[in-house]
Amino acid sequence: MSTKKRILFIAQEMSPYLELSDYAAMVNKMAIKSNEAGLEVRVIMPRFGIINERRHRLHEVVRLSGINIVIDGDDYPLIIKVASLPNARLQVYFLDNEDYFKRKTVFADENEEFFDDNAARSVFFCKGALETVKKFGWPPDIIHCSGWMTSLIPMYLKTAYKKEPVFANSKIVYSMLPNSFKEKLGTTFVKKATISNQIKEKDMELFKEGTNTALNRGAGKYADAVVLAGDKLEKKVVDELKAEKGKIILPYKKENEDLGDYLQLYNQLLGK
């Protein structure tokens, strides 16, 4: 039986599959570095329509597919695909759904209009990622989320999923990236994001505006550690997090070159 510590990366982007910002390369490097350091690594990301399945050799994992994700009373089938990260012996799992991810653009249409269902897409991905881990039966010691699309996960783990045995010992890291959208997720966001009666109104308080800032603020509050992954983060949000007792903050480093700091952070959370 493996005694390796397990780290799960949940990311909205990762090289070479999708590169929306420079941080996509960082997720790739962190996964490989963690793997080389002796951690057991898995990655989960959305299977956006612009990801080339043939080129990246994605194939459906039939034994994992078949989960239905319920959002605001509606059922959406979750299809799970997998690929091996080039030059590394680790698996990347892609969450797919016909309604949410088949389109050929990511967060906005060809006219740069923000999709009006981005709230539901985010909820589907966050809930889908956690349900996938339950189906794995693979308890992660660390869950490292990156990007606004993962921002509900820290809160879900402390509320709706807090009694799930698979997450009993999971520590949560959130990489806070600079704001990438100016729109709001819409008036139904809070309703859609409230996936369980264990989530109370106060739990959604920081998220409710549905802005990129609100999502970062909410994720940062519920995470055990926050990585400042940019030099253009909102100072007010960063200062609030720094003022929180017991919150571990990894300062921004130019181009985040020193991956040793990430490993040190993981070891700190693992109590090493």
Short mmCIF file of C-alpha atoms in Angstrom, two decimals:
data_model
loop_
_atom_site.label_atom_id
_atom_site.label_comp_id
_atom_site.label_asym_id
_atom_site.label_seq_id
_atom_site.Cartn_x
_atom_site.Cartn_y
_atom_site.Cartn_z
CA MET A 1 0.00 0.00 0.00
CA SER A 2 1.37 3.41 -1.00
CA THR A 3 2.52 5.67 1.80
CA LYS A 4 3.08 8.58 -0.54
CA LYS A 5 1.33 11.83 0.29
CA ARG A 6 -1.21 12.81 -2.34
CA ILE A 7 -1.68 16.17 -4.00
CA LEU A 8 -4.56 17.03 -6.28
CA PHE A 9 -4.30 20.05 -8.57
CA ILE A 10 -7.65 21.47 -9.69
CA ALA A 11 -7.03 24.12 -12.32
CA GLN A 12 -8.93 25.99 -15.00
CA GLU A 13 -5.84 25.95 -17.22
CA MET A 14 -2.62 23.96 -17.57
CA SER A 15 0.06 23.65 -20.22
CA PRO A 16 0.10 22.11 -22.77
CA TYR A 17 -3.70 21.68 -22.88
CA LEU A 18 -4.94 25.23 -22.33
CA GLU A 19 -2.96 28.42 -21.82
CA LEU A 20 -5.09 31.42 -20.87
CA SER A 21 -2.30 33.04 -18.83
CA ASP A 22 1.31 32.45 -17.82
CA TYR A 23 0.07 30.50 -14.82
CA ALA A 24 -0.84 27.55 -17.06
CA ALA A 25 2.88 26.77 -17.32
CA MET A 26 3.22 27.10 -13.54
CA VAL A 27 0.55 24.47 -12.91
CA ASN A 28 2.41 22.14 -15.26
CA LYS A 29 5.71 22.76 -13.48
CA MET A 30 4.19 22.38 -10.00
CA ALA A 31 2.60 19.05 -10.92
CA ILE A 32 5.84 17.68 -12.36
CA LYS A 33 7.97 19.04 -9.50
CA SER A 34 5.60 17.55 -6.91
CA ASN A 35 5.71 14.23 -8.73
CA GLU A 36 9.51 14.28 -8.80
CA ALA A 37 9.55 15.14 -5.08
CA GLY A 38 7.78 11.88 -4.28
CA LEU A 39 4.19 13.06 -3.99
CA GLU A 40 1.43 11.14 -5.71
CA VAL A 41 -0.10 13.65 -8.13
CA ARG A 42 -3.34 13.94 -10.05
CA VAL A 43 -4.77 16.91 -11.96
CA ILE A 44 -8.38 17.83 -12.76
CA MET A 45 -9.37 20.54 -15.26
CA PRO A 46 -12.33 21.38 -17.53
CA ARG A 47 -12.42 19.85 -21.00
CA PHE A 48 -13.05 23.12 -22.82
CA GLY A 49 -13.98 22.72 -26.49
CA ILE A 50 -10.75 24.28 -27.71
CA ILE A 51 -8.67 21.47 -26.16
CA ASN A 52 -7.66 19.14 -28.97
CA GLU A 53 -8.58 15.62 -27.88
CA ARG A 54 -6.72 13.84 -30.67
CA ARG A 55 -3.49 15.78 -30.29
CA HIS A 56 -3.43 15.36 -26.52
CA ARG A 57 -4.72 11.75 -26.61
CA LEU A 58 -7.69 12.18 -24.34
CA HIS A 59 -9.94 9.19 -23.88
CA GLU A 60 -13.07 8.65 -21.82
CA VAL A 61 -12.81 6.83 -18.50
CA VAL A 62 -16.00 4.82 -18.72
CA ARG A 63 -15.79 3.46 -15.16
CA LEU A 64 -15.77 7.04 -13.80
CA SER A 65 -18.30 8.58 -16.16
CA GLY A 66 -22.01 8.30 -15.49
CA ILE A 67 -22.20 10.70 -12.55
CA ASN A 68 -24.97 13.28 -12.82
CA ILE A 69 -24.27 16.72 -11.36
CA VAL A 70 -27.39 18.46 -10.05
CA ILE A 71 -27.40 22.25 -10.27
CA ASP A 72 -30.48 24.12 -9.08
CA GLY A 73 -32.66 21.06 -9.61
CA ASP A 74 -31.38 20.21 -13.11
CA ASP A 75 -29.25 17.12 -13.90
CA TYR A 76 -26.15 17.38 -16.07
CA PRO A 77 -24.17 14.27 -17.09
CA LEU A 78 -20.49 14.36 -16.15
CA ILE A 79 -18.12 12.79 -18.67
CA ILE A 80 -14.58 12.16 -17.45
CA LYS A 81 -11.64 11.89 -19.84
CA VAL A 82 -7.98 11.30 -19.09
CA ALA A 83 -4.57 11.91 -20.63
CA SER A 84 -1.01 11.36 -19.49
CA LEU A 85 0.98 14.55 -19.03
CA PRO A 86 3.83 14.55 -21.58
CA ASN A 87 7.24 13.76 -20.07
CA ALA A 88 5.71 12.90 -16.70
CA ARG A 89 4.11 9.81 -15.27
CA LEU A 90 0.95 11.43 -14.00
CA GLN A 91 -2.68 11.57 -15.04
CA VAL A 92 -4.72 14.61 -16.01
CA TYR A 93 -8.49 14.20 -15.79
CA PHE A 94 -10.80 16.38 -17.89
CA LEU A 95 -14.40 17.08 -16.89
CA ASP A 96 -16.73 17.34 -19.86
CA ASN A 97 -20.38 18.07 -20.49
CA GLU A 98 -22.21 18.68 -23.76
CA ASP A 99 -24.09 21.76 -22.51
CA TYR A 100 -21.19 23.53 -20.81
CA PHE A 101 -17.92 22.68 -22.53
CA LYS A 102 -18.45 21.79 -26.20
CA ARG A 103 -18.25 25.41 -27.39
CA LYS A 104 -15.12 26.55 -29.20
CA THR A 105 -14.35 29.48 -26.92
CA VAL A 106 -13.66 29.48 -23.20
CA PHE A 107 -15.44 32.18 -21.17
CA ALA A 108 -16.79 34.54 -23.86
CA ASP A 109 -18.24 34.15 -27.35
CA GLU A 110 -16.71 35.25 -30.66
CA ASN A 111 -17.91 38.81 -29.95
CA GLU A 112 -16.21 38.76 -26.53
CA GLU A 113 -19.56 38.63 -24.76
CA PHE A 114 -19.20 36.87 -21.39
CA PHE A 115 -21.28 33.66 -21.43
CA ASP A 116 -24.42 34.09 -19.34
CA ASP A 117 -24.05 30.55 -17.97
CA ASN A 118 -20.49 30.96 -16.65
CA ALA A 119 -21.88 30.77 -13.10
CA ALA A 120 -23.45 27.38 -13.76
CA ARG A 121 -20.33 26.19 -15.61
CA SER A 122 -18.19 27.10 -12.60
CA VAL A 123 -20.54 25.36 -10.16
CA PHE A 124 -20.65 22.28 -12.41
CA PHE A 125 -16.86 22.12 -12.55
CA CYS A 126 -16.32 22.64 -8.80
CA LYS A 127 -18.96 20.11 -7.76
CA GLY A 128 -17.92 17.75 -10.55
CA ALA A 129 -14.27 17.81 -9.45
CA LEU A 130 -15.17 16.87 -5.87
CA GLU A 131 -17.59 14.16 -6.97
CA THR A 132 -14.87 12.76 -9.25
CA VAL A 133 -12.47 12.50 -6.30
CA LYS A 134 -15.16 10.66 -4.32
CA LYS A 135 -15.55 8.25 -7.24
CA PHE A 136 -11.74 7.76 -7.35
CA GLY A 137 -11.75 6.83 -3.67
CA TRP A 138 -8.41 8.64 -3.60
CA PRO A 139 -8.08 10.84 -0.46
CA PRO A 140 -5.89 13.87 -1.27
CA ASP A 141 -3.67 15.28 1.49
CA ILE A 142 -3.47 18.60 -0.37
CA ILE A 143 -5.90 20.13 -2.86
CA HIS A 144 -4.33 23.01 -4.76
CA CYS A 145 -6.92 25.07 -6.67
CA SER A 146 -5.99 27.75 -9.18
CA GLY A 147 -8.12 30.22 -11.11
CA TRP A 148 -11.50 31.81 -10.40
CA MET A 149 -13.36 28.83 -11.86
CA THR A 150 -12.15 26.75 -8.89
CA SER A 151 -12.98 29.39 -6.28
CA LEU A 152 -16.02 27.67 -4.75
CA ILE A 153 -14.08 24.49 -3.93
CA PRO A 154 -12.47 25.71 -0.66
CA MET A 155 -15.91 26.72 0.63
CA TYR A 156 -17.56 23.49 -0.54
CA LEU A 157 -14.90 21.45 1.28
CA LYS A 158 -15.61 23.31 4.53
CA THR A 159 -19.41 23.02 4.21
CA ALA A 160 -21.15 20.60 1.82
CA TYR A 161 -18.26 18.09 1.78
CA LYS A 162 -16.84 18.49 5.26
CA LYS A 163 -18.16 15.11 6.45
CA GLU A 164 -16.94 13.19 3.39
CA PRO A 165 -14.26 10.70 4.57
CA VAL A 166 -12.23 11.14 1.36
CA PHE A 167 -11.61 14.81 2.26
CA ALA A 168 -11.20 14.33 6.02
CA ASN A 169 -7.49 15.23 6.05
CA SER A 170 -7.31 17.50 2.99
CA LYS A 171 -5.53 20.86 3.28
CA ILE A 172 -6.61 23.47 0.75
CA VAL A 173 -4.36 25.84 -1.21
CA TYR A 174 -5.77 28.54 -3.50
CA SER A 175 -3.65 30.30 -6.09
CA MET A 176 -5.09 33.78 -6.45
CA LEU A 177 -4.61 35.14 -9.95
CA PRO A 178 -5.17 38.73 -11.12
CA ASN A 179 -8.75 39.49 -12.18
CA SER A 180 -9.49 38.24 -15.68
CA PHE A 181 -13.11 39.38 -16.12
CA LYS A 182 -15.04 42.54 -15.30
CA GLU A 183 -18.53 41.10 -15.56
CA LYS A 184 -20.68 39.55 -12.82
CA LEU A 185 -21.81 35.93 -12.68
CA GLY A 186 -25.43 37.02 -12.54
CA THR A 187 -28.36 37.19 -10.15
CA THR A 188 -28.86 33.41 -9.96
CA PHE A 189 -25.23 32.67 -9.04
CA VAL A 190 -25.81 32.30 -5.29
CA LYS A 191 -28.82 30.03 -5.83
CA LYS A 192 -26.93 27.81 -8.26
CA ALA A 193 -23.82 27.73 -6.05
CA THR A 194 -25.82 26.65 -2.99
CA ILE A 195 -25.52 22.95 -3.84
CA SER A 196 -26.44 21.66 -0.38
CA ASN A 197 -28.55 22.64 2.61
CA GLN A 198 -25.29 22.53 4.57
CA ILE A 199 -24.33 25.75 2.79
CA LYS A 200 -25.83 28.70 4.66
CA GLU A 201 -26.37 32.26 3.50
CA LYS A 202 -23.38 33.44 5.54
CA ASP A 203 -21.13 30.93 3.73
CA MET A 204 -21.95 32.59 0.41
CA GLU A 205 -21.65 36.13 1.76
CA LEU A 206 -18.20 36.93 0.31
CA PHE A 207 -19.06 35.34 -3.06
CA LYS A 208 -22.49 36.85 -3.61
CA GLU A 209 -21.49 39.81 -5.81
CA GLY A 210 -20.28 37.31 -8.40
CA THR A 211 -17.30 39.43 -9.43
CA ASN A 212 -13.79 38.10 -9.94
CA THR A 213 -12.79 40.02 -6.79
CA ALA A 214 -15.60 38.42 -4.76
CA LEU A 215 -14.61 34.93 -5.92
CA ASN A 216 -10.97 35.51 -4.95
CA ARG A 217 -12.02 36.93 -1.60
CA GLY A 218 -14.29 33.96 -0.84
CA ALA A 219 -11.79 31.32 -1.92
CA GLY A 220 -9.02 33.00 0.06
CA LYS A 221 -11.13 33.00 3.22
CA TYR A 222 -11.86 29.27 3.10
CA ALA A 223 -8.41 28.09 1.93
CA ASP A 224 -5.77 27.03 4.47
CA ALA A 225 -3.07 28.71 2.39
CA VAL A 226 -3.11 31.29 -0.40
CA VAL A 227 -0.54 31.68 -3.15
CA LEU A 228 -0.33 35.23 -4.47
CA ALA A 229 0.07 34.40 -8.14
CA GLY A 230 0.47 37.84 -9.67
CA ASP A 231 1.73 41.34 -9.01
CA LYS A 232 -1.60 43.01 -9.90
CA LEU A 233 -3.79 41.51 -7.21
CA GLU A 234 -6.18 43.82 -5.38
CA LYS A 235 -4.34 45.17 -2.36
CA LYS A 236 -7.46 45.33 -0.19
CA VAL A 237 -8.18 41.61 -0.67
CA VAL A 238 -4.54 40.65 -0.05
CA ASP A 239 -4.39 42.80 3.10
CA GLU A 240 -7.58 41.17 4.44
CA LEU A 241 -6.05 37.71 3.97
CA LYS A 242 -2.76 38.73 5.58
CA ALA A 243 -4.71 39.96 8.60
CA GLU A 244 -6.38 36.56 9.12
CA LYS A 245 -4.88 34.63 12.00
CA GLY A 246 -3.34 31.32 10.96
CA LYS A 247 -3.65 31.97 7.22
CA ILE A 248 -0.51 30.92 5.35
CA ILE A 249 0.34 33.34 2.53
CA LEU A 250 2.94 32.54 -0.12
CA PRO A 251 4.12 35.94 -1.43
CA TYR A 252 4.29 36.69 -5.14
CA LYS A 253 7.65 36.10 -6.72
CA LYS A 254 8.42 37.46 -10.14
CA GLU A 255 7.53 34.77 -12.65
CA ASN A 256 7.23 32.38 -9.69
CA GLU A 257 10.60 30.91 -10.50
CA ASP A 258 11.32 29.30 -7.15
CA LEU A 259 9.21 26.15 -7.09
CA GLY A 260 11.02 25.15 -3.92
CA ASP A 261 8.73 27.60 -2.11
CA TYR A 262 5.70 25.61 -3.26
CA LEU A 263 7.18 22.34 -2.01
CA GLN A 264 8.04 24.02 1.27
CA LEU A 265 4.42 25.19 1.54
CA TYR A 266 3.13 21.67 0.87
CA ASN A 267 5.51 20.22 3.49
CA GLN A 268 4.35 22.84 5.99
CA LEU A 269 0.73 21.86 5.42
CA LEU A 270 1.64 18.19 5.68
CA GLY A 271 3.33 18.85 9.00
CA LYS A 272 6.78 17.88 7.78
#
